[in-house]
PDB file of C-alpha atoms and ligand atoms in Angstrom:
ATOM      1  CA  UNK A1386     -31.218 -88.598 -65.876  1.00 83.00           C
ATOM      2  CA  UNK A1387     -32.586 -91.024 -64.013  1.00 84.00           C
ATOM      3  CA  UNK A1388     -33.553 -90.100 -60.278  1.00 94.00           C
ATOM      4  CA  UNK A1389     -33.999 -86.240 -61.075  1.00 98.00           C
ATOM      5  CA  UNK A1390     -37.644 -85.498 -60.081  1.00 98.00           C
ATOM      6  CA  UNK A1391     -37.652 -83.068 -62.356  1.00 98.00           C
ATOM      7  CA  UNK A1392     -36.845 -84.761 -65.592  1.00 98.00           C
ATOM      8  CA  UNK A1393     -38.763 -87.881 -64.451  1.00 98.00           C
ATOM      9  CA  UNK A1394     -41.372 -84.424 -64.973  1.00 98.00           C
ATOM     10  CA  UNK A1395     -40.854 -83.867 -68.157  1.00 97.00           C
ATOM     11  CA  UNK A1396     -40.681 -87.794 -69.863  1.00 96.00           C
ATOM     12  CA  UNK A1397     -43.927 -87.787 -68.518  1.00 95.00           C
ATOM     13  CA  UNK A1398     -42.965 -90.419 -65.913  1.00 96.00           C
ATOM     14  CA  UNK A1399     -44.127 -88.140 -62.849  1.00 96.00           C
ATOM     15  CA  UNK A1400     -47.244 -86.600 -63.730  1.00 97.00           C
ATOM     16  CA  UNK A1401     -47.540 -82.326 -62.829  1.00 98.00           C
ATOM     17  CA  UNK A1402     -49.908 -79.630 -63.420  1.00 98.00           C
ATOM     18  CA  UNK A1403     -48.687 -78.388 -67.139  1.00 98.00           C
ATOM     19  CA  UNK A1404     -49.388 -74.682 -68.306  1.00 98.00           C
ATOM     20  CA  UNK A1405     -46.294 -74.829 -71.006  1.00 98.00           C
ATOM     21  CA  UNK A1406     -44.159 -76.834 -72.671  1.00 98.00           C
ATOM     22  CA  UNK A1407     -41.917 -77.129 -76.905  1.00 98.00           C
ATOM     23  CA  UNK A1408     -39.114 -79.180 -77.609  1.00 97.00           C
ATOM     24  CA  UNK A1409     -36.529 -76.811 -75.474  1.00 98.00           C
ATOM     25  CA  UNK A1410     -38.848 -76.474 -71.714  1.00 98.00           C
ATOM     26  CA  UNK A1411     -41.257 -77.422 -68.997  1.00 98.00           C
ATOM     27  CA  UNK A1412     -43.654 -74.827 -67.258  1.00 98.00           C
ATOM     28  CA  UNK A1413     -45.499 -76.118 -64.549  1.00 98.00           C
ATOM     29  CA  UNK A1414     -47.732 -75.516 -60.685  1.00 98.00           C
ATOM     30  CA  UNK A1415     -45.414 -76.116 -57.302  1.00 98.00           C
ATOM     31  CA  UNK A1416     -46.581 -78.773 -56.636  1.00 98.00           C
ATOM     32  CA  UNK A1417     -46.789 -76.778 -52.474  1.00 98.00           C
ATOM     33  CA  UNK A1418     -47.458 -73.370 -53.839  1.00 98.00           C
ATOM     34  CA  UNK A1419     -46.549 -70.207 -52.235  1.00 97.00           C
ATOM     35  CA  UNK A1420     -48.421 -67.614 -53.744  1.00 98.00           C
ATOM     36  CA  UNK A1421     -51.858 -68.202 -55.758  1.00 98.00           C
ATOM     37  CA  UNK A1422     -50.041 -68.407 -58.638  1.00 98.00           C
ATOM     38  CA  UNK A1423     -46.473 -70.664 -58.577  1.00 98.00           C
ATOM     39  CA  UNK A1424     -45.427 -71.919 -61.494  1.00 98.00           C
ATOM     40  CA  UNK A1425     -41.812 -73.325 -62.882  1.00 99.00           C
ATOM     41  CA  UNK A1426     -39.832 -73.016 -65.426  1.00 98.00           C
ATOM     42  CA  UNK A1427     -37.464 -75.791 -66.326  1.00 98.00           C
ATOM     43  CA  UNK A1428     -35.247 -76.528 -69.092  1.00 98.00           C
ATOM     44  CA  UNK A1429     -35.951 -80.652 -70.838  1.00 98.00           C
ATOM     45  CA  UNK A1430     -32.411 -80.961 -70.738  1.00 97.00           C
ATOM     46  CA  UNK A1431     -30.735 -81.328 -67.500  1.00 98.00           C
ATOM     47  CA  UNK A1432     -29.051 -79.202 -65.961  1.00 98.00           C
ATOM     48  CA  UNK A1433     -28.242 -79.229 -62.575  1.00 98.00           C
ATOM     49  CA  UNK A1434     -28.632 -74.981 -61.349  1.00 98.00           C
ATOM     50  CA  UNK A1435     -28.490 -71.450 -63.027  1.00 98.00           C
ATOM     51  CA  UNK A1436     -23.705 -71.980 -62.155  1.00 98.00           C
ATOM     52  CA  UNK A1437     -23.727 -75.618 -64.268  1.00 98.00           C
ATOM     53  CA  UNK A1438     -25.140 -73.629 -67.856  1.00 98.00           C
ATOM     54  CA  UNK A1439     -23.239 -70.938 -69.950  1.00 97.00           C
ATOM     55  CA  UNK A1440     -26.248 -71.152 -73.323  1.00 98.00           C
ATOM     56  CA  UNK A1441     -27.244 -67.797 -73.156  1.00 98.00           C
ATOM     57  CA  UNK A1442     -29.797 -68.309 -75.256  1.00 98.00           C
ATOM     58  CA  UNK A1443     -31.364 -71.379 -73.310  1.00 98.00           C
ATOM     59  CA  UNK A1444     -31.170 -68.976 -70.516  1.00 98.00           C
ATOM     60  CA  UNK A1445     -32.984 -65.826 -72.541  1.00 98.00           C
ATOM     61  CA  UNK A1446     -36.282 -68.409 -73.495  1.00 98.00           C
ATOM     62  CA  UNK A1447     -36.577 -69.315 -69.733  1.00 98.00           C
ATOM     63  CA  UNK A1448     -36.751 -65.895 -68.514  1.00 98.00           C
ATOM     64  CA  UNK A1449     -38.673 -65.497 -71.561  1.00 98.00           C
ATOM     65  CA  UNK A1450     -41.433 -67.915 -70.875  1.00 98.00           C
ATOM     66  CA  UNK A1451     -41.498 -67.581 -67.158  1.00 98.00           C
ATOM     67  CA  UNK A1452     -42.273 -63.496 -68.262  1.00 98.00           C
ATOM     68  CA  UNK A1453     -45.098 -64.977 -71.263  1.00 98.00           C
ATOM     69  CA  UNK A1454     -46.735 -67.030 -68.498  1.00 98.00           C
ATOM     70  CA  UNK A1455     -46.567 -64.276 -65.367  1.00 98.00           C
ATOM     71  CA  UNK A1456     -48.673 -62.022 -68.123  1.00 98.00           C
ATOM     72  CA  UNK A1457     -50.981 -65.212 -68.732  1.00 98.00           C
ATOM     73  CA  UNK A1458     -51.762 -66.507 -65.694  1.00 98.00           C
ATOM     74  CA  UNK A1459     -52.675 -62.450 -64.624  1.00 98.00           C
ATOM     75  CA  UNK A1460     -49.815 -60.918 -63.139  1.00 98.00           C
ATOM     76  CA  UNK A1461     -49.086 -58.063 -64.897  1.00 98.00           C
ATOM     77  CA  UNK A1462     -50.288 -55.653 -63.840  1.00 98.00           C
ATOM     78  CA  UNK A1463     -49.762 -56.256 -59.904  1.00 98.00           C
ATOM     79  CA  UNK A1464     -45.957 -57.758 -61.077  1.00 98.00           C
ATOM     80  CA  UNK A1465     -44.473 -61.674 -59.354  1.00 98.00           C
ATOM     81  CA  UNK A1466     -41.448 -62.350 -58.676  1.00 98.00           C
ATOM     82  CA  UNK A1467     -38.622 -64.139 -60.066  1.00 98.00           C
ATOM     83  CA  UNK A1468     -36.564 -66.654 -58.071  1.00 98.00           C
ATOM     84  CA  UNK A1469     -33.844 -68.241 -58.594  1.00 98.00           C
ATOM     85  CA  UNK A1470     -32.329 -70.555 -55.840  1.00 98.00           C
ATOM     86  CA  UNK A1471     -29.427 -71.682 -56.646  1.00 98.00           C
ATOM     87  CA  UNK A1472     -27.244 -74.813 -54.814  1.00 98.00           C
ATOM     88  CA  UNK A1473     -27.724 -74.731 -50.623  1.00 98.00           C
ATOM     89  CA  UNK A1474     -26.524 -71.061 -49.999  1.00 97.00           C
ATOM     90  CA  UNK A1475     -29.994 -70.708 -52.526  1.00 98.00           C
ATOM     91  CA  UNK A1476     -31.812 -72.426 -51.031  1.00 97.00           C
ATOM     92  CA  UNK A1477     -31.552 -75.127 -53.979  1.00 98.00           C
ATOM     93  CA  UNK A1478     -33.741 -78.171 -53.192  1.00 98.00           C
ATOM     94  CA  UNK A1479     -33.666 -79.954 -56.237  1.00 98.00           C
ATOM     95  CA  UNK A1480     -30.906 -80.113 -58.550  1.00 98.00           C
ATOM     96  CA  UNK A1481     -32.899 -79.178 -61.779  1.00 98.00           C
ATOM     97  CA  UNK A1482     -32.567 -75.693 -63.076  1.00 98.00           C
ATOM     98  CA  UNK A1483     -36.018 -73.796 -62.738  1.00 98.00           C
ATOM     99  CA  UNK A1484     -37.352 -70.116 -62.326  1.00 98.00           C
ATOM    100  CA  UNK A1485     -40.281 -69.459 -59.491  1.00 98.00           C
ATOM    101  CA  UNK A1486     -42.493 -67.274 -60.230  1.00 98.00           C
ATOM    102  CA  UNK A1487     -44.831 -65.964 -57.255  1.00 98.00           C
ATOM    103  CA  UNK A1488     -47.982 -63.979 -57.591  1.00 98.00           C
ATOM    104  CA  UNK A1489     -50.999 -62.590 -56.925  1.00 98.00           C
ATOM    105  CA  UNK A1490     -50.157 -61.038 -53.433  1.00 97.00           C
ATOM    106  CA  UNK A1491     -47.137 -59.365 -52.027  1.00 97.00           C
ATOM    107  CA  UNK A1492     -44.325 -60.336 -51.598  1.00 97.00           C
ATOM    108  CA  UNK A1493     -41.986 -59.505 -48.188  1.00 96.00           C
ATOM    109  CA  UNK A1494     -38.348 -59.031 -48.904  1.00 96.00           C
ATOM    110  CA  UNK A1495     -36.079 -59.878 -47.875  1.00 92.00           C
ATOM    111  CA  UNK A1496     -35.941 -63.622 -48.004  1.00 86.00           C
ATOM    112  CA  UNK A1497     -35.520 -64.848 -44.450  1.00 76.00           C
TER     113      UNK A1497
HETATM  114  P1  AMP B1964     -36.510 -74.981 -55.060  1.00 97.67           P
HETATM  115  O1  AMP B1964     -35.959 -75.057 -53.275  1.00 97.67           O
HETATM  116  O2  AMP B1964     -35.910 -73.934 -55.842  1.00 97.67           O
HETATM  117  O3  AMP B1964     -34.984 -76.194 -55.602  1.00 97.67           O
HETATM  118  O4  AMP B1964     -37.193 -75.594 -55.093  1.00 97.67           O
HETATM  119  C1  AMP B1964     -37.832 -76.787 -56.009  1.00 97.67           C
HETATM  120  C2  AMP B1964     -39.413 -76.594 -55.411  1.00 97.67           C
HETATM  121  O5  AMP B1964     -39.466 -77.507 -56.232  1.00 97.67           O
HETATM  122  C3  AMP B1964     -40.235 -76.077 -54.378  1.00 97.67           C
HETATM  123  O6  AMP B1964     -41.338 -74.715 -54.354  1.00 97.67           O
HETATM  124  C4  AMP B1964     -41.184 -77.717 -54.404  1.00 97.67           C
HETATM  125  O7  AMP B1964     -43.006 -77.407 -53.532  1.00 97.67           O
HETATM  126  C5  AMP B1964     -40.936 -78.242 -56.072  1.00 97.67           C
HETATM  127  N1  AMP B1964     -42.034 -79.647 -56.145  1.00 97.67           N
HETATM  128  C6  AMP B1964     -41.127 -80.226 -55.759  1.00 97.67           C
HETATM  129  N2  AMP B1964     -41.592 -81.592 -56.502  1.00 97.67           N
HETATM  130  C7  AMP B1964     -42.704 -81.467 -57.467  1.00 97.67           C
HETATM  131  C8  AMP B1964     -43.165 -81.893 -57.833  1.00 97.67           C
HETATM  132  N3  AMP B1964     -42.963 -83.014 -58.507  1.00 97.67           N
HETATM  133  N4  AMP B1964     -44.191 -81.231 -58.427  1.00 97.67           N
HETATM  134  C9  AMP B1964     -44.115 -79.693 -58.950  1.00 97.67           C
HETATM  135  N5  AMP B1964     -43.454 -79.413 -57.889  1.00 97.67           N
HETATM  136  C10 AMP B1964     -42.632 -79.683 -57.291  1.00 97.67           C
END
């Protein structure tokens, strides 16, 4: 999708600090990190949010890759937070499905 920033990153039209890439998925560091580890995992395919897909295979792969990268980036021992914001009440600001992974410090709960 032309005006989608994450589609543009997936197509190499906007630079990002990529961590992982395959035919289906891309992971990159968040441009405004909220923790020492803060990266995003996205499908390359434009899916607006988690409520707009029933592709359980893709969703499984997204989560699996997020978990593997969290371990690779040092979060195995103390853990991390895996977050999917959805639409306005969920605080989603980029309308392209993504999982946030935040780690490297204790995180408060509940969110504001
Ligand atoms: P959300 O509020 O869940 O939609 O999260 C969107 C996230 O994308 C925010 O944490 C932003 O900091 C991040 N973001 C926006 N633009 C970029 C970019 N060009 N590269 C990396 N992360 C970005």
